[in-house]
Amino acid sequence: MMSRPYKPASDASRWVVALLVLFLSVAAAHSREAADSLLTQYDTHRQFQVANAFFDALKASGFIDETVHFEADTPPDSVASQVWYWGAEYYCDAQRYAQSLRLALKSLPLLERGNDPLVLGDCLNLLAVNYIRLSDYERAAHYAQRCYRLDCASQDADRISSSLNTLAAIYMAARQPKEAEQYVLRGIGEARKAGNPVRMAVLCGMASEVYHSLGDEVRSLSFATQAYQLEKRLQRPEKAAVRLSQMAAALLWLKHTDVARRALQVAIPQLRADGNLQSLGIACNQMGGVLLAENQFDRAADYYREAIDLFVKLHDDYNESHARLGLYRALKPSDPAAALAQMERYKELKDSIYDKETAQSMGRYSSELRNDELQAQNLAERAARKRAVCVALLVLAAVLVLAVAVWWAMRRRQVRQQQENRRLRERLEELREKYHQLVVVNAQAGESAESVPAGEEPSEPTFEQQIETVVNQLLDEGTLDVAAVARRMGMSPYRLRQRVQDATGQKPQNLIQSIRLRRACHLLDTQRQLTIAEVGVLCGYADTPNFNRAFKRAMGVTPTQWQNQEPAAGAK
């Protein structure tokens, strides 16, 4: 897709745009819906001022934490890719999936021409989610596979677990739970490896739905209970309500209707308050089932009607069909004619939901994915055998190539770092001074993390602890990269990579990223007077949006949401 070239506006049009931006910016401070008008205006004029007003509206609505600001010389494609991507996220969050899909498709080709595979992967995942919601499972699988391949290339266990969860969701929506099972179980393994409780809760919830569809209600209840306990520990009541609904689904099939009713009585008000229409509709269907089992037909009919209204609004034919069938059963004793009308609509929906061609397409995508993984495994095995045979002959050449590559990479990174340091030097000095003052104050108050109980000898730090100490020192100095860590540790980058792999099973880049995020969590918990931008800079993120994106991807919440938690929760 070709973007329109950026042309300076005339003086008159500048005044018109300036007045329009001023008006819309004021509206954005009072209403999240102002983002709609700003997106429409940006599509018409492609003005960077309108883009800035759009991000101001997102911040005013609480959708993002920090203001994103573009200058007149920002490349138009860079502005457009960000506006359309975040517009798509905004619409998806509002459950307006058609609008979200339109903007994500506009953003995708611009992101493909960029050099940030993480943002590209996020966009591909967003496209897959939108297509799931719109019941186009073949296209959803296409984009989810692309996202999965990018995440596998990054070797980031957390991102891989997210992609596997999306693939499981697609096959669940296409009613192929046996295919979904393999993805969700592998996703749980990756989430456990990444140590991310937020992702683990999501995947356990998905596993509960998978085993519910497979008829294994005992395992379904077990996974839903695990997910609920995780959400309670994470203090996320809106997600805990969803897990209660998943528990109720299994409890109903196990004939524990009293327990299911109590769970739904807690979940439904929370889901209404949160505006989670999809989960609310499902919970209403479940409460209707509980009341049917108790022969409370009129009350059951009320819940089924509410579910139908929600699913019609969401264009969710599958769940609407279940609500129609339930309403038929609730109306049959008192109003057979009305019940018959619901049965006719149920049959129409059931016939239109799924066909043989879709099943064949989904099976093809599943086979392609397994073939890709098998080919990758075979290639890795052949490469390993070849390396074992040739290693003695290639040692010298490998050392020379590695030395040249390291020098070239270090030189490029050094040039980029020097350019960035010229812009940030004054601010970094100010933040470092503030940070060191805070450390001194904490040490004087007896809060130093290095203190040792009386009578005990300090233990020798582990290799990972040594790495963390060096990374924190380099962050304070503003010179963090893998080569700098290697120099400070007194070893080559190649040796550092081997030691880190042996000690932690991670790449140095991933370990450094984890340390930076732990430092961010600590600062957000203990130094609440710092702004989000200042915390990002102290953790090596000069670009606040990148810090927000990396933090939310790893922790499941934005930095601001983390900072607003109770101290006990934030200290986890």
XYZ file of C-alpha atoms in Angstrom:
572
model
C 0.000 0.000 0.000
C 1.462 3.353 -1.063
C 1.108 6.257 1.345
C 0.365 9.764 0.205
C 3.412 12.068 0.175
C 3.645 14.653 2.925
C 3.006 18.174 1.640
C 3.273 21.376 3.676
C -0.119 22.953 4.198
C -0.945 26.457 3.079
C -1.203 29.217 5.682
C -4.994 29.197 5.474
C -5.227 25.423 5.848
C -2.788 25.562 8.763
C -5.128 27.941 10.586
C -8.110 25.697 9.814
C -6.271 22.594 11.011
C -4.963 24.405 14.097
C -8.459 25.546 15.079
C -9.870 22.077 14.405
C -7.119 20.415 16.445
C -7.701 22.844 19.314
C -11.428 22.102 19.320
C -10.986 18.332 19.119
C -8.250 18.321 21.763
C -10.593 20.018 24.241
C -13.257 17.437 23.420
C -10.720 14.624 23.879
C -10.054 15.698 27.439
C -13.718 15.087 28.279
C -14.638 12.049 26.179
C -12.874 8.979 24.839
C -15.208 9.040 21.830
C -13.310 12.105 20.527
C -10.733 9.622 19.210
C -13.235 8.586 16.519
C -13.427 12.102 15.127
C -9.659 12.511 15.252
C -9.076 9.240 13.388
C -11.514 10.311 10.673
C -9.840 13.703 10.475
C -6.379 12.132 10.227
C -7.473 9.855 7.371
C -8.667 12.948 5.498
C -5.716 15.321 6.034
C -2.802 13.163 7.305
C -1.625 16.092 9.469
C 0.834 15.403 12.285
C -1.053 17.896 14.508
C -4.164 15.726 14.257
C -2.042 12.667 15.118
C -0.791 14.433 18.246
C -4.360 15.353 19.206
C -5.412 11.710 18.727
C -2.745 10.470 21.146
C -3.736 13.243 23.574
C -7.289 11.853 23.418
C -6.039 8.318 24.128
C -4.079 9.586 27.110
C -7.043 11.611 28.403
C -9.221 8.498 28.214
C -6.630 6.422 30.139
C -5.907 4.128 27.197
C -2.176 5.025 27.149
C 0.073 6.387 29.871
C 2.268 8.980 28.186
C 1.796 11.630 25.511
C 3.122 10.676 22.071
C 4.298 13.731 20.152
C 5.312 14.039 16.498
C 7.218 16.908 14.914
C 6.692 18.437 11.469
C 9.761 16.605 10.106
C 8.623 13.148 11.333
C 8.313 10.851 8.272
C 4.608 10.657 7.326
C 4.683 6.842 7.122
C 6.028 6.621 10.683
C 3.204 8.836 11.930
C 0.577 6.896 9.961
C 1.779 3.474 11.134
C 1.527 4.552 14.795
C -1.844 6.311 14.447
C -3.442 3.391 12.600
C -1.933 0.717 14.850
C -3.018 2.424 18.078
C -6.371 3.274 16.514
C -6.812 -0.440 15.818
C -5.895 -1.270 19.438
C -8.377 1.358 20.639
C -11.235 -0.039 18.526
C -10.421 -3.643 19.504
C -10.522 -2.678 23.185
C -13.941 -1.119 22.528
C -15.056 -4.401 20.835
C -15.521 -2.596 17.518
C -13.718 -5.250 15.553
C -14.550 -4.175 11.988
C -13.071 -0.699 12.550
C -10.073 -2.216 14.342
C -9.463 -4.583 11.428
C -9.600 -1.767 8.874
C -6.925 0.280 10.665
C -4.703 -2.718 11.448
C -4.663 -3.668 7.748
C -3.648 -0.095 6.865
C -0.855 -0.120 9.442
C 0.531 -3.570 8.526
C 2.389 -2.716 5.254
C 4.004 0.328 6.878
C 5.204 -1.778 9.820
C 6.473 -4.461 7.424
C 8.763 -1.835 5.852
C 10.057 -0.852 9.294
C 12.715 -2.547 11.400
C 10.807 -3.414 14.576
C 9.713 -7.087 14.493
C 8.120 -6.797 17.934
C 5.624 -4.121 16.864
C 5.011 -6.020 13.609
C 4.264 -9.144 15.647
C 1.837 -7.177 17.840
C -0.002 -5.961 14.727
C -0.206 -9.490 13.280
C -1.569 -10.763 16.584
C -4.136 -7.957 16.635
C -5.268 -8.907 13.118
C -5.678 -12.533 14.205
C -7.789 -11.491 17.210
C -10.027 -9.298 15.043
C -10.595 -12.073 12.520
C -11.473 -14.467 15.367
C -14.103 -12.026 16.616
C -15.453 -11.662 13.074
C -15.573 -15.486 12.662
C -13.074 -15.530 9.763
C -10.920 -18.308 11.187
C -8.912 -18.991 8.036
C -7.540 -15.447 7.890
C -7.089 -15.450 11.663
C -4.914 -18.573 11.373
C -2.883 -16.970 8.556
C -1.910 -13.920 10.621
C -1.469 -15.907 13.844
C 1.013 -18.202 12.077
C 3.019 -15.218 10.836
C 3.100 -13.817 14.370
C 4.112 -17.216 15.775
C 7.053 -17.509 13.354
C 8.303 -14.033 14.303
C 8.036 -14.865 18.002
C 9.857 -18.186 17.536
C 12.673 -16.332 15.764
C 12.974 -14.006 18.770
C 13.263 -17.037 21.136
C 11.229 -15.029 23.649
C 9.268 -17.581 25.692
C 6.678 -15.021 26.774
C 5.919 -13.894 23.208
C 5.832 -17.508 21.999
C 3.303 -18.392 24.725
C 1.146 -15.440 23.618
C 1.163 -16.616 19.982
C 0.309 -20.172 20.999
C -2.612 -18.854 23.045
C -3.931 -17.000 19.971
C -3.622 -20.136 17.835
C -5.494 -22.139 20.483
C -8.226 -19.472 20.526
C -8.609 -19.723 16.734
C -9.052 -23.487 16.753
C -11.444 -23.220 19.692
C -13.520 -20.644 17.798
C -13.477 -22.997 14.790
C -14.659 -25.790 17.127
C -11.565 -27.939 16.756
C -10.639 -28.335 20.456
C -8.327 -31.293 19.847
C -6.101 -29.067 17.691
C -6.375 -26.281 20.258
C -5.218 -28.638 23.037
C -1.698 -29.071 21.656
C -1.206 -25.307 21.326
C -2.536 -24.389 24.764
C -0.428 -27.045 26.546
C 2.718 -25.908 24.736
C 1.785 -22.321 25.574
C 1.528 -23.169 29.280
C 5.022 -24.695 29.097
C 6.436 -21.521 27.497
C 4.634 -19.274 30.003
C 6.056 -21.344 32.865
C 9.532 -20.975 31.320
C 9.031 -17.196 31.033
C 7.807 -16.963 34.644
C 4.901 -14.685 33.685
C 1.886 -15.223 36.012
C -0.372 -13.004 33.881
C 0.210 -15.107 30.773
C -0.132 -18.294 32.830
C -3.569 -17.183 34.058
C -4.722 -16.479 30.486
C -3.487 -19.847 29.217
C -5.003 -21.790 32.131
C -8.317 -20.083 31.322
C -7.963 -21.142 27.683
C -7.096 -24.702 28.758
C -10.280 -24.760 30.845
C -12.340 -23.886 27.748
C -10.481 -26.483 25.648
C -11.156 -29.347 28.065
C -14.749 -28.179 28.550
C -15.222 -28.558 24.775
C -13.547 -31.996 24.910
C -15.940 -33.090 27.664
C -13.212 -33.484 30.321
C -14.930 -31.344 32.951
C -12.630 -32.389 35.810
C -9.547 -31.045 34.016
C -11.554 -28.030 32.838
C -12.467 -27.153 36.435
C -8.881 -27.713 37.567
C -7.436 -25.283 35.017
C -10.190 -22.692 35.645
C -9.496 -22.871 39.390
C -5.761 -22.359 38.799
C -6.530 -19.343 36.595
C -8.897 -17.887 39.208
C -6.333 -18.242 41.996
C -3.682 -16.525 39.855
C -6.036 -13.630 39.052
C -6.853 -13.202 42.747
C -3.151 -13.050 43.622
C -2.600 -10.531 40.805
C -5.525 -8.458 42.176
C -7.382 -8.367 38.861
C -11.099 -8.654 39.778
C -12.262 -8.095 36.191
C -10.283 -11.139 35.021
C -11.188 -13.179 38.096
C -14.854 -12.756 37.088
C -14.095 -14.362 33.711
C -12.400 -17.294 35.468
C -15.444 -17.730 37.717
C -17.590 -18.022 34.592
C -15.236 -20.701 33.244
C -15.452 -22.559 36.560
C -19.265 -22.356 36.394
C -19.292 -23.977 32.940
C -17.519 -27.066 34.300
C -19.533 -27.085 37.535
C -22.796 -27.140 35.576
C -21.764 -30.283 33.695
C -20.615 -31.869 36.954
C -24.131 -31.187 38.396
C -22.820 -28.818 41.085
C -25.487 -26.209 40.304
C -25.420 -24.536 43.736
C -21.694 -23.832 43.486
C -22.081 -22.710 39.859
C -24.860 -20.267 40.836
C -22.765 -18.735 43.611
C -19.824 -18.273 41.227
C -22.047 -16.602 38.614
C -23.701 -14.349 41.201
C -20.251 -12.897 41.875
C -19.095 -12.873 38.240
C -22.102 -11.305 36.458
C -22.207 -7.963 38.379
C -18.435 -7.594 37.938
C -18.648 -8.292 34.193
C -21.489 -5.749 33.851
C -19.441 -3.134 35.696
C -16.403 -3.803 33.502
C -18.383 -3.676 30.246
C -17.036 -7.082 29.177
C -19.965 -7.878 26.885
C -18.609 -11.156 25.467
C -17.971 -12.767 28.853
C -21.178 -11.272 30.275
C -23.247 -12.912 27.524
C -21.594 -16.282 28.160
C -22.202 -15.940 31.918
C -25.873 -15.074 31.271
C -26.190 -18.256 29.184
C -24.690 -20.219 32.073
C -27.022 -18.638 34.650
C -29.929 -19.487 32.377
C -28.769 -23.110 32.445
C -28.600 -23.074 36.257
C -32.137 -21.687 36.518
C -33.472 -24.178 33.964
C -32.059 -27.000 36.096
C -34.000 -25.526 39.033
C -37.226 -25.160 36.938
C -37.163 -21.371 37.291
C -38.214 -20.879 33.673
C -39.186 -17.184 33.757
C -35.917 -16.082 35.358
C -33.961 -18.304 32.973
C -35.738 -16.672 30.009
C -34.681 -13.206 31.233
C -30.998 -14.212 31.293
C -31.214 -15.847 27.866
C -32.847 -12.710 26.399
C -30.048 -10.553 27.803
C -27.474 -12.931 26.298
C -29.199 -12.804 22.889
C -29.174 -8.987 22.895
C -25.447 -8.990 23.689
C -24.481 -11.570 21.064
C -26.563 -9.891 18.345
C -24.715 -6.660 19.099
C -21.362 -8.522 18.967
C -22.296 -10.485 15.794
C -21.451 -13.709 17.677
C -23.637 -16.271 15.900
C -22.208 -19.261 17.750
C -23.040 -18.075 21.273
C -26.304 -16.516 20.066
C -27.372 -19.959 18.847
C -26.801 -21.376 22.364
C -28.829 -18.538 23.876
C -31.681 -19.167 21.386
C -31.741 -22.860 22.270
C -31.822 -22.039 25.975
C -34.634 -19.528 25.484
C -36.586 -22.180 23.551
C -36.341 -24.522 26.530
C -37.304 -21.764 28.984
C -40.369 -20.667 26.955
C -41.621 -24.117 25.959
C -43.727 -24.807 29.125
C -45.523 -21.420 29.072
C -45.452 -20.126 25.460
C -44.932 -22.898 22.872
C -45.434 -20.552 19.892
C -42.695 -18.159 21.028
C -40.486 -21.131 21.855
C -40.933 -22.492 18.318
C -39.785 -19.162 16.852
C -36.589 -19.378 18.910
C -36.003 -22.946 17.704
C -36.346 -21.837 14.055
C -33.789 -19.067 14.594
C -31.485 -21.539 16.361
C -31.576 -23.862 13.340
C -30.787 -20.969 10.950
C -27.780 -19.953 13.012
C -26.525 -23.514 13.419
C -26.635 -24.105 9.648
C -24.748 -20.867 8.884
C -22.006 -21.011 11.499
C -19.632 -23.615 10.122
C -19.186 -25.532 6.901
C -16.955 -28.299 5.531
C -14.801 -25.890 3.504
C -13.829 -23.945 6.639
C -12.935 -27.182 8.443
C -10.712 -28.241 5.530
C -8.990 -24.839 5.447
C -8.285 -24.921 9.182
C -6.949 -28.457 8.883
C -4.631 -27.300 6.094
C -3.250 -24.471 8.243
C -2.682 -26.860 11.136
C -0.815 -29.287 8.861
C 1.290 -26.470 7.415
C 2.269 -25.307 10.885
C 3.277 -28.812 11.962
C 5.259 -29.259 8.724
C 7.060 -25.966 9.304
C 8.021 -27.061 12.805
C 9.164 -30.501 11.586
C 11.288 -28.932 8.833
C 12.824 -26.522 11.320
C 13.654 -29.433 13.637
C 15.237 -31.446 10.799
C 17.281 -28.471 9.649
C 18.510 -27.888 13.203
C 19.553 -31.541 13.543
C 21.434 -31.523 10.227
C 23.154 -28.265 11.133
C 24.199 -29.697 14.502
C 25.746 -32.775 12.841
C 27.568 -30.603 10.322
C 28.941 -28.360 13.053
C 30.177 -31.416 14.989
C 32.161 -32.635 11.948
C 33.554 -29.241 10.858
C 34.182 -27.529 14.185
C 37.895 -28.416 14.359
C 38.557 -26.957 10.871
C 36.453 -23.815 11.296
C 37.585 -22.572 14.722
C 40.051 -20.009 13.395
C 37.697 -18.767 10.673
C 34.816 -18.537 13.144
C 36.948 -16.501 15.568
C 37.964 -14.078 12.808
C 34.417 -13.700 11.513
C 33.093 -13.261 15.030
C 35.741 -10.628 15.788
C 34.832 -8.661 12.647
C 31.118 -8.991 13.361
C 31.545 -7.909 16.970
C 33.674 -4.942 15.946
C 31.183 -3.900 13.282
C 28.212 -4.284 15.632
C 29.998 -2.432 18.420
C 30.945 0.359 16.045
C 27.410 0.774 14.773
C 25.986 0.666 18.286
C 28.606 3.137 19.482
C 27.725 5.614 16.737
C 24.012 5.327 17.484
C 24.629 5.624 21.209
C 26.785 8.726 20.757
C 24.079 10.379 18.704
C 21.431 9.518 21.273
C 23.612 10.580 24.204
C 24.056 14.055 22.733
C 20.306 14.502 22.946
C 19.774 12.937 26.378
C 23.006 13.776 28.255
C 21.613 16.637 30.344
C 18.469 14.751 31.275
C 20.383 11.566 32.104
C 22.765 13.456 34.392
C 19.855 15.004 36.233
C 18.080 11.639 36.615
C 21.257 9.831 37.723
C 21.863 12.461 40.389
C 18.252 12.147 41.594
C 18.510 8.341 41.585
C 21.784 8.262 43.532
C 20.326 10.648 46.099
C 17.375 8.304 46.552
C 19.719 5.309 46.928
C 21.727 7.153 49.603
C 18.555 8.067 51.471
C 17.340 4.460 51.333
C 20.730 3.163 52.508
C 20.729 5.589 55.440
C 17.234 4.382 56.353
C 18.486 0.805 56.530
C 16.745 -0.254 53.290
C 19.835 -1.366 51.354
C 19.219 -4.620 49.495
C 22.834 -5.620 50.148
C 22.600 -5.672 53.964
C 23.381 -8.987 55.666
C 21.819 -10.145 58.972
C 24.103 -9.850 61.970
C 26.331 -12.833 62.551
C 26.124 -14.122 58.978
C 28.854 -14.006 56.373
C 27.822 -12.458 53.024
C 27.504 -15.196 50.421
C 29.388 -15.165 47.130
C 27.089 -13.630 44.457
C 25.968 -15.974 41.712
C 26.927 -15.378 38.090
C 23.426 -14.061 37.367
C 23.680 -11.680 40.363
C 27.055 -10.455 39.059
C 25.447 -9.798 35.673
C 22.600 -7.883 37.342
C 25.066 -5.733 39.298
C 27.002 -4.902 36.113
C 23.818 -4.129 34.156
C 22.593 -1.746 36.875
C 25.994 -0.024 36.929
C 25.965 0.405 33.141
C 22.391 1.700 33.253
C 23.553 4.363 35.715
C 26.398 5.241 33.318
C 24.170 5.246 30.236
C 26.383 2.820 28.238
C 24.427 -0.475 28.373
C 24.847 -3.091 25.660
C 25.993 -6.724 25.507
C 29.547 -5.761 24.516
C 29.800 -3.356 27.466
C 28.569 -6.043 29.881
C 31.144 -8.471 28.476
C 33.982 -5.955 28.916
C 32.953 -5.190 32.482
C 32.801 -8.930 33.272
C 36.276 -9.413 31.774
C 35.268 -11.756 28.962
C 34.468 -11.752 25.273
C 30.851 -11.382 24.045
C 31.043 -14.960 22.766
C 32.143 -16.261 26.190
C 29.479 -14.144 27.910
C 26.814 -15.638 25.662
C 27.986 -19.170 26.591
C 28.063 -18.417 30.328
C 24.625 -16.779 30.313
C 23.168 -19.675 28.286
C 24.634 -22.239 30.711
C 23.547 -20.339 33.835
C 20.064 -19.173 32.832
C 19.098 -20.850 29.558
C 18.585 -17.389 28.002
C 20.342 -15.154 25.536
C 22.231 -12.192 27.060
C 19.787 -9.763 25.406
C 16.798 -11.491 27.058
C 18.500 -11.612 30.472
C 19.394 -7.907 30.233
C 15.785 -7.125 29.258
C 14.525 -9.024 32.342
C 16.940 -7.126 34.615
C 15.838 -3.782 33.150
C 12.183 -4.640 33.752
C 12.894 -5.820 37.324
C 14.617 -2.495 37.926
C 11.580 -0.725 36.451
C 9.229 -2.629 38.795
C 11.432 -1.751 41.782
C 11.489 1.955 40.866
C 7.736 2.028 40.239
C 7.162 0.403 43.658
C 9.622 2.441 45.714
C 10.224 5.765 43.932
C 6.717 6.918 43.142
C 7.790 10.535 42.779
C 9.487 9.624 39.476
C 7.468 9.990 36.278
C 6.963 7.025 33.942
C 9.317 8.677 31.415
C 12.008 9.066 34.099
C 11.693 5.435 35.155
C 12.005 4.398 31.495
C 15.200 6.464 31.031
C 16.718 5.059 34.243
C 16.068 1.585 32.853
C 17.625 2.301 29.450
C 14.468 3.213 27.481
C 14.903 6.618 25.856
C 11.595 6.132 23.994
C 8.635 6.090 26.431
C 6.201 4.282 24.069
C 8.743 1.453 23.661
C 9.081 1.261 27.463
C 5.284 1.118 27.865
C 4.981 -1.581 25.206
C 7.822 -3.752 26.608
C 6.546 -3.418 30.193
C 2.935 -4.268 29.310
C 4.039 -7.220 27.166
C 6.058 -8.685 30.065
C 3.915 -7.764 33.086
C 0.400 -7.678 31.606
C -0.265 -4.102 32.811
C 1.061 -0.646 31.908
C 3.672 1.042 34.133
C 1.025 3.416 35.454
C -1.328 0.548 36.335
C 1.559 -1.265 38.081
C 2.449 1.873 40.048
C -1.184 2.366 41.125
C -1.395 -1.136 42.638
C -1.160 -1.693 46.373
C 2.508 -1.904 47.532
C 2.170 -5.598 48.405
C 0.945 -6.436 44.919
C 3.568 -4.352 43.181
C 6.349 -6.012 45.153
C 5.642 -9.427 43.706
